[in-house]
PDB file of C-alpha atoms in Angstrom:
ATOM      1  CA  UNK W   1     -17.143 -22.125-124.175  1.00 36.00           C
ATOM      2  CA  UNK W   2     -13.504 -22.396-123.121  1.00 37.00           C
ATOM      3  CA  UNK W   3     -11.916 -25.811-122.673  1.00 35.00           C
ATOM      4  CA  UNK W   4      -8.767 -25.314-120.624  1.00 36.00           C
ATOM      5  CA  UNK W   5      -7.959 -29.014-120.284  1.00 36.00           C
ATOM      6  CA  UNK W   6      -8.308 -29.835-123.988  1.00 37.00           C
ATOM      7  CA  UNK W   7      -5.532 -28.866-126.396  1.00 37.00           C
ATOM      8  CA  UNK W   8      -6.598 -25.886-128.498  1.00 38.00           C
ATOM      9  CA  UNK W   9      -5.555 -25.742-132.092  1.00 41.00           C
ATOM     10  CA  UNK W  10      -5.793 -22.862-134.516  1.00 39.00           C
ATOM     11  CA  UNK W  11      -6.861 -23.927-137.985  1.00 40.00           C
ATOM     12  CA  UNK W  12      -5.646 -21.547-140.647  1.00 37.00           C
ATOM     13  CA  UNK W  13      -7.254 -21.267-144.040  1.00 34.00           C
ATOM     14  CA  UNK W  14      -4.975 -19.686-146.601  1.00 32.00           C
ATOM     15  CA  UNK W  15      -7.281 -18.139-149.168  1.00 31.00           C
ATOM     16  CA  UNK W  16      -5.323 -16.914-152.166  1.00 29.00           C
ATOM     17  CA  UNK W  17      -6.095 -16.325-155.797  1.00 28.00           C
ATOM     18  CA  UNK W  18      -3.296 -18.762-156.557  1.00 31.00           C
ATOM     19  CA  UNK W  19      -3.830 -20.804-153.429  1.00 38.00           C
ATOM     20  CA  UNK W  20      -7.586 -20.367-152.902  1.00 41.00           C
ATOM     21  CA  UNK W  21     -10.767 -19.678-154.811  1.00 38.00           C
ATOM     22  CA  UNK W  22     -11.291 -15.916-154.450  1.00 56.00           C
ATOM     23  CA  UNK W  23     -13.000 -13.884-151.745  1.00 77.00           C
ATOM     24  CA  UNK W  24     -14.544 -16.072-149.096  1.00 78.00           C
ATOM     25  CA  UNK W  25     -14.930 -16.908-145.447  1.00 83.00           C
ATOM     26  CA  UNK W  26     -14.253 -20.028-143.417  1.00 89.00           C
ATOM     27  CA  UNK W  27     -17.670 -21.313-142.297  1.00 91.00           C
ATOM     28  CA  UNK W  28     -16.936 -24.815-140.934  1.00 92.00           C
ATOM     29  CA  UNK W  29     -15.327 -24.592-138.529  1.00 93.00           C
ATOM     30  CA  UNK W  30     -16.454 -20.979-138.121  1.00 94.00           C
ATOM     31  CA  UNK W  31     -13.553 -18.543-138.343  1.00 94.00           C
ATOM     32  CA  UNK W  32     -12.860 -16.045-135.582  1.00 94.00           C
ATOM     33  CA  UNK W  33     -14.275 -13.256-137.751  1.00 95.00           C
ATOM     34  CA  UNK W  34     -17.351 -15.245-138.874  1.00 95.00           C
ATOM     35  CA  UNK W  35     -18.501 -16.802-135.574  1.00 95.00           C
ATOM     36  CA  UNK W  36     -21.125 -14.072-135.167  1.00 96.00           C
ATOM     37  CA  UNK W  37     -22.889 -15.490-138.250  1.00 96.00           C
ATOM     38  CA  UNK W  38     -23.525 -18.705-136.266  1.00 96.00           C
ATOM     39  CA  UNK W  39     -24.845 -16.970-133.142  1.00 96.00           C
ATOM     40  CA  UNK W  40     -21.696 -17.100-131.009  1.00 95.00           C
ATOM     41  CA  UNK W  41     -22.337 -13.576-129.659  1.00 93.00           C
ATOM     42  CA  UNK W  42     -18.948 -12.348-130.849  1.00 95.00           C
ATOM     43  CA  UNK W  43     -18.284  -8.990-132.546  1.00 96.00           C
ATOM     44  CA  UNK W  44     -19.654  -8.815-136.087  1.00 96.00           C
ATOM     45  CA  UNK W  45     -17.181  -8.405-138.925  1.00 95.00           C
ATOM     46  CA  UNK W  46     -19.187  -7.505-142.016  1.00 94.00           C
ATOM     47  CA  UNK W  47     -16.087  -7.806-144.221  1.00 90.00           C
ATOM     48  CA  UNK W  48     -15.072 -11.278-143.012  1.00 90.00           C
ATOM     49  CA  UNK W  49     -14.668 -12.345-146.647  1.00 88.00           C
ATOM     50  CA  UNK W  50     -11.917  -9.759-147.205  1.00 86.00           C
ATOM     51  CA  UNK W  51      -9.090 -10.858-144.888  1.00 87.00           C
ATOM     52  CA  UNK W  52      -6.629 -10.317-147.713  1.00 87.00           C
ATOM     53  CA  UNK W  53      -3.505  -9.110-145.907  1.00 89.00           C
ATOM     54  CA  UNK W  54      -4.398  -5.495-146.655  1.00 89.00           C
ATOM     55  CA  UNK W  55      -4.813  -6.237-150.373  1.00 86.00           C
ATOM     56  CA  UNK W  56      -2.484  -7.473-153.101  1.00 84.00           C
ATOM     57  CA  UNK W  57      -0.500  -4.240-153.374  1.00 86.00           C
ATOM     58  CA  UNK W  58      -0.062  -3.864-149.599  1.00 90.00           C
ATOM     59  CA  UNK W  59       0.984  -7.511-149.189  1.00 90.00           C
ATOM     60  CA  UNK W  60       3.146  -7.974-152.283  1.00 87.00           C
ATOM     61  CA  UNK W  61       4.209  -4.474-153.260  1.00 88.00           C
ATOM     62  CA  UNK W  62       4.792  -2.975-149.838  1.00 92.00           C
ATOM     63  CA  UNK W  63       5.543  -5.953-147.581  1.00 92.00           C
ATOM     64  CA  UNK W  64       7.315  -8.481-149.793  1.00 92.00           C
ATOM     65  CA  UNK W  65       4.494 -11.036-149.661  1.00 90.00           C
ATOM     66  CA  UNK W  66       4.090 -10.973-145.874  1.00 92.00           C
ATOM     67  CA  UNK W  67       0.694 -11.318-144.218  1.00 92.00           C
ATOM     68  CA  UNK W  68      -0.581 -11.754-140.687  1.00 92.00           C
ATOM     69  CA  UNK W  69      -1.415 -15.376-139.883  1.00 91.00           C
ATOM     70  CA  UNK W  70      -5.165 -14.658-139.841  1.00 92.00           C
ATOM     71  CA  UNK W  71      -5.293 -12.253-142.810  1.00 91.00           C
ATOM     72  CA  UNK W  72      -4.613  -8.983-141.027  1.00 93.00           C
ATOM     73  CA  UNK W  73      -2.199  -6.661-142.863  1.00 93.00           C
ATOM     74  CA  UNK W  74       1.447  -7.398-142.022  1.00 93.00           C
ATOM     75  CA  UNK W  75       2.908  -4.997-139.484  1.00 89.00           C
ATOM     76  CA  UNK W  76      -0.447  -3.547-138.471  1.00 87.00           C
ATOM     77  CA  UNK W  77      -0.438  -2.719-134.757  1.00 88.00           C
ATOM     78  CA  UNK W  78      -3.031  -4.698-132.783  1.00 88.00           C
ATOM     79  CA  UNK W  79      -4.217  -7.112-135.485  1.00 93.00           C
ATOM     80  CA  UNK W  80      -7.913  -7.807-134.893  1.00 94.00           C
ATOM     81  CA  UNK W  81      -7.911 -11.509-135.833  1.00 93.00           C
ATOM     82  CA  UNK W  82      -4.762 -12.566-133.989  1.00 92.00           C
ATOM     83  CA  UNK W  83      -3.892 -13.003-130.303  1.00 90.00           C
ATOM     84  CA  UNK W  84      -5.070  -9.986-128.321  1.00 90.00           C
ATOM     85  CA  UNK W  85      -7.364  -8.805-131.120  1.00 93.00           C
ATOM     86  CA  UNK W  86     -11.098  -8.275-130.812  1.00 94.00           C
ATOM     87  CA  UNK W  87     -11.939 -11.487-132.719  1.00 95.00           C
ATOM     88  CA  UNK W  88      -9.406 -13.757-130.940  1.00 93.00           C
ATOM     89  CA  UNK W  89     -11.411 -14.596-127.833  1.00 91.00           C
ATOM     90  CA  UNK W  90     -10.604 -18.285-127.275  1.00 90.00           C
ATOM     91  CA  UNK W  91     -14.046 -19.618-128.130  1.00 93.00           C
ATOM     92  CA  UNK W  92     -13.766 -23.205-129.373  1.00 92.00           C
ATOM     93  CA  UNK W  93     -16.053 -23.554-132.396  1.00 93.00           C
ATOM     94  CA  UNK W  94     -15.602 -27.293-133.021  1.00 93.00           C
ATOM     95  CA  UNK W  95     -14.134 -30.304-131.216  1.00 93.00           C
ATOM     96  CA  UNK W  96     -12.492 -33.088-133.217  1.00 91.00           C
ATOM     97  CA  UNK W  97     -10.860 -36.396-132.331  1.00 91.00           C
ATOM     98  CA  UNK W  98      -7.186 -37.002-133.040  1.00 88.00           C
ATOM     99  CA  UNK W  99      -6.774 -38.465-136.552  1.00 84.00           C
ATOM    100  CA  UNK W 100     -10.383 -37.709-137.505  1.00 85.00           C
ATOM    101  CA  UNK W 101     -11.105 -36.781-141.105  1.00 83.00           C
ATOM    102  CA  UNK W 102     -12.981 -33.491-140.916  1.00 84.00           C
ATOM    103  CA  UNK W 103     -15.314 -31.718-143.259  1.00 84.00           C
ATOM    104  CA  UNK W 104     -14.714 -28.026-143.833  1.00 86.00           C
ATOM    105  CA  UNK W 105     -16.788 -25.421-145.623  1.00 86.00           C
ATOM    106  CA  UNK W 106     -15.735 -22.177-147.215  1.00 83.00           C
ATOM    107  CA  UNK W 107     -18.305 -19.702-148.475  1.00 84.00           C
ATOM    108  CA  UNK W 108     -16.891 -18.226-151.679  1.00 82.00           C
ATOM    109  CA  UNK W 109     -18.265 -14.749-152.370  1.00 81.00           C
ATOM    110  CA  UNK W 110     -16.170 -13.945-155.477  1.00 78.00           C
ATOM    111  CA  UNK W 111     -14.672 -16.712-157.617  1.00 75.00           C
ATOM    112  CA  UNK W 112     -11.109 -15.997-158.743  1.00 70.00           C
ATOM    113  CA  UNK W 113      -9.578 -19.435-159.230  1.00 70.00           C
ATOM    114  CA  UNK W 114      -6.923 -20.910-157.011  1.00 71.00           C
ATOM    115  CA  UNK W 115      -7.201 -23.477-154.226  1.00 72.00           C
ATOM    116  CA  UNK W 116      -7.624 -23.878-150.490  1.00 79.00           C
ATOM    117  CA  UNK W 117      -4.975 -24.824-147.994  1.00 83.00           C
ATOM    118  CA  UNK W 118      -5.650 -25.722-144.374  1.00 87.00           C
ATOM    119  CA  UNK W 119      -2.941 -25.574-141.741  1.00 89.00           C
ATOM    120  CA  UNK W 120      -3.069 -26.366-138.080  1.00 89.00           C
ATOM    121  CA  UNK W 121      -0.949 -25.321-135.100  1.00 90.00           C
ATOM    122  CA  UNK W 122      -1.183 -26.379-131.465  1.00 89.00           C
ATOM    123  CA  UNK W 123      -1.796 -23.391-129.205  1.00 89.00           C
ATOM    124  CA  UNK W 124      -3.312 -23.825-125.760  1.00 87.00           C
ATOM    125  CA  UNK W 125      -3.499 -20.093-125.003  1.00 87.00           C
ATOM    126  CA  UNK W 126      -5.505 -17.862-127.343  1.00 83.00           C
ATOM    127  CA  UNK W 127      -3.589 -14.860-125.987  1.00 86.00           C
ATOM    128  CA  UNK W 128      -0.302 -16.220-127.398  1.00 89.00           C
ATOM    129  CA  UNK W 129       0.273 -15.532-131.117  1.00 89.00           C
ATOM    130  CA  UNK W 130       0.446 -18.406-133.572  1.00 89.00           C
ATOM    131  CA  UNK W 131       3.304 -18.161-136.075  1.00 91.00           C
ATOM    132  CA  UNK W 132       3.619 -18.861-139.786  1.00 91.00           C
ATOM    133  CA  UNK W 133       6.524 -21.174-138.896  1.00 93.00           C
ATOM    134  CA  UNK W 134       4.267 -23.398-136.789  1.00 91.00           C
ATOM    135  CA  UNK W 135       1.456 -23.361-139.357  1.00 90.00           C
ATOM    136  CA  UNK W 136       3.844 -24.159-142.214  1.00 89.00           C
ATOM    137  CA  UNK W 137       4.923 -27.344-140.405  1.00 90.00           C
ATOM    138  CA  UNK W 138       1.364 -28.672-140.410  1.00 87.00           C
ATOM    139  CA  UNK W 139      -0.223 -28.386-143.869  1.00 85.00           C
ATOM    140  CA  UNK W 140      -3.249 -30.680-143.867  1.00 82.00           C
ATOM    141  CA  UNK W 141      -3.584 -33.022-146.878  1.00 77.00           C
ATOM    142  CA  UNK W 142      -6.491 -32.458-149.298  1.00 69.00           C
ATOM    143  CA  UNK W 143      -8.006 -34.606-152.022  1.00 57.00           C
ATOM    144  CA  UNK W 144      -8.132 -31.701-154.548  1.00 55.00           C
ATOM    145  CA  UNK W 145      -5.180 -30.052-156.222  1.00 52.00           C
ATOM    146  CA  UNK W 146      -4.488 -26.435-157.239  1.00 51.00           C
ATOM    147  CA  UNK W 147      -5.860 -24.550-160.233  1.00 48.00           C
ATOM    148  CA  UNK W 148      -4.429 -21.331-161.769  1.00 49.00           C
ATOM    149  CA  UNK W 149      -4.892 -17.962-160.012  1.00 71.00           C
ATOM    150  CA  UNK W 150      -6.720 -14.919-161.346  1.00 64.00           C
ATOM    151  CA  UNK W 151      -4.263 -12.058-161.721  1.00 70.00           C
ATOM    152  CA  UNK W 152      -1.905 -11.297-164.596  1.00 74.00           C
ATOM    153  CA  UNK W 153       1.678 -11.344-163.456  1.00 77.00           C
ATOM    154  CA  UNK W 154       5.270 -12.339-164.170  1.00 79.00           C
ATOM    155  CA  UNK W 155       6.932 -15.388-162.644  1.00 78.00           C
ATOM    156  CA  UNK W 156      10.563 -15.746-161.540  1.00 81.00           C
ATOM    157  CA  UNK W 157      11.571 -16.793-165.091  1.00 88.00           C
ATOM    158  CA  UNK W 158      10.114 -13.648-166.705  1.00 86.00           C
ATOM    159  CA  UNK W 159       7.091 -15.478-168.145  1.00 85.00           C
ATOM    160  CA  UNK W 160       3.837 -13.462-168.070  1.00 86.00           C
ATOM    161  CA  UNK W 161       0.498 -15.216-167.571  1.00 80.00           C
ATOM    162  CA  UNK W 162      -2.689 -15.423-165.514  1.00 75.00           C
ATOM    163  CA  UNK W 163      -1.683 -16.793-162.124  1.00 73.00           C
ATOM    164  CA  UNK W 164       2.021 -15.957-162.533  1.00 76.00           C
ATOM    165  CA  UNK W 165       3.824 -14.000-159.848  1.00 76.00           C
ATOM    166  CA  UNK W 166       2.394 -12.815-156.540  1.00 76.00           C
ATOM    167  CA  UNK W 167      -1.360 -13.231-156.181  1.00 75.00           C
ATOM    168  CA  UNK W 168      -3.936 -11.922-153.750  1.00 75.00           C
ATOM    169  CA  UNK W 169      -4.288 -14.101-150.643  1.00 79.00           C
ATOM    170  CA  UNK W 170      -7.113 -14.450-148.123  1.00 83.00           C
ATOM    171  CA  UNK W 171      -6.825 -16.040-144.678  1.00 86.00           C
ATOM    172  CA  UNK W 172      -9.086 -17.103-141.834  1.00 89.00           C
ATOM    173  CA  UNK W 173      -8.405 -18.588-138.385  1.00 92.00           C
ATOM    174  CA  UNK W 174     -10.693 -20.798-136.302  1.00 92.00           C
ATOM    175  CA  UNK W 175     -10.130 -22.093-132.797  1.00 92.00           C
ATOM    176  CA  UNK W 176     -10.865 -25.810-132.475  1.00 91.00           C
ATOM    177  CA  UNK W 177     -10.092 -28.496-129.908  1.00 90.00           C
ATOM    178  CA  UNK W 178      -8.557 -31.847-130.779  1.00 89.00           C
ATOM    179  CA  UNK W 179      -9.070 -34.534-128.172  1.00 90.00           C
ATOM    180  CA  UNK W 180      -7.114 -37.802-127.927  1.00 89.00           C
ATOM    181  CA  UNK W 181      -8.518 -41.044-129.342  1.00 87.00           C
ATOM    182  CA  UNK W 182     -10.609 -42.917-126.776  1.00 82.00           C
ATOM    183  CA  UNK W 183      -8.791 -45.800-125.079  1.00 81.00           C
ATOM    184  CA  UNK W 184      -9.844 -49.140-126.506  1.00 72.00           C
TER     185      UNK W 184
END
């Protein structure tokens, strides 16, 4: 279902070992790569729990921490989860009301520690790419706080520990509509 008159918003889940709880997939609202699991008739992505920017080495060692906004490897031509990709088809998976507190669900398939972050960006054309800049302006508040990550690393002060330094990140994008509050 496409709602041209309702503002579309892309909800981004940043799934990182330091920022999220291991391998997982965004289930509510269903992510672009997981919609097939809920009968949307979209292409199946059997590795929808592995949108990890190409992996920790590719993201952090090769690309300086950069990742596509929906978890595709940075710099990859024709990213599958972003605008123009096979999973970015403009199907609205949920409709919310402006200011509504929403419930989300993430299916964790490998626990690594970390926390979840949800970001949102207004985009009324699924063929137009969403940017990290837009998503970074709209970090949604959560009741829970972060916990340490899972990989051994070194932080900017030279301290070595679990969760220090760059960690593996996982992302997922879902297309939702946000409608204005009803007039009272």
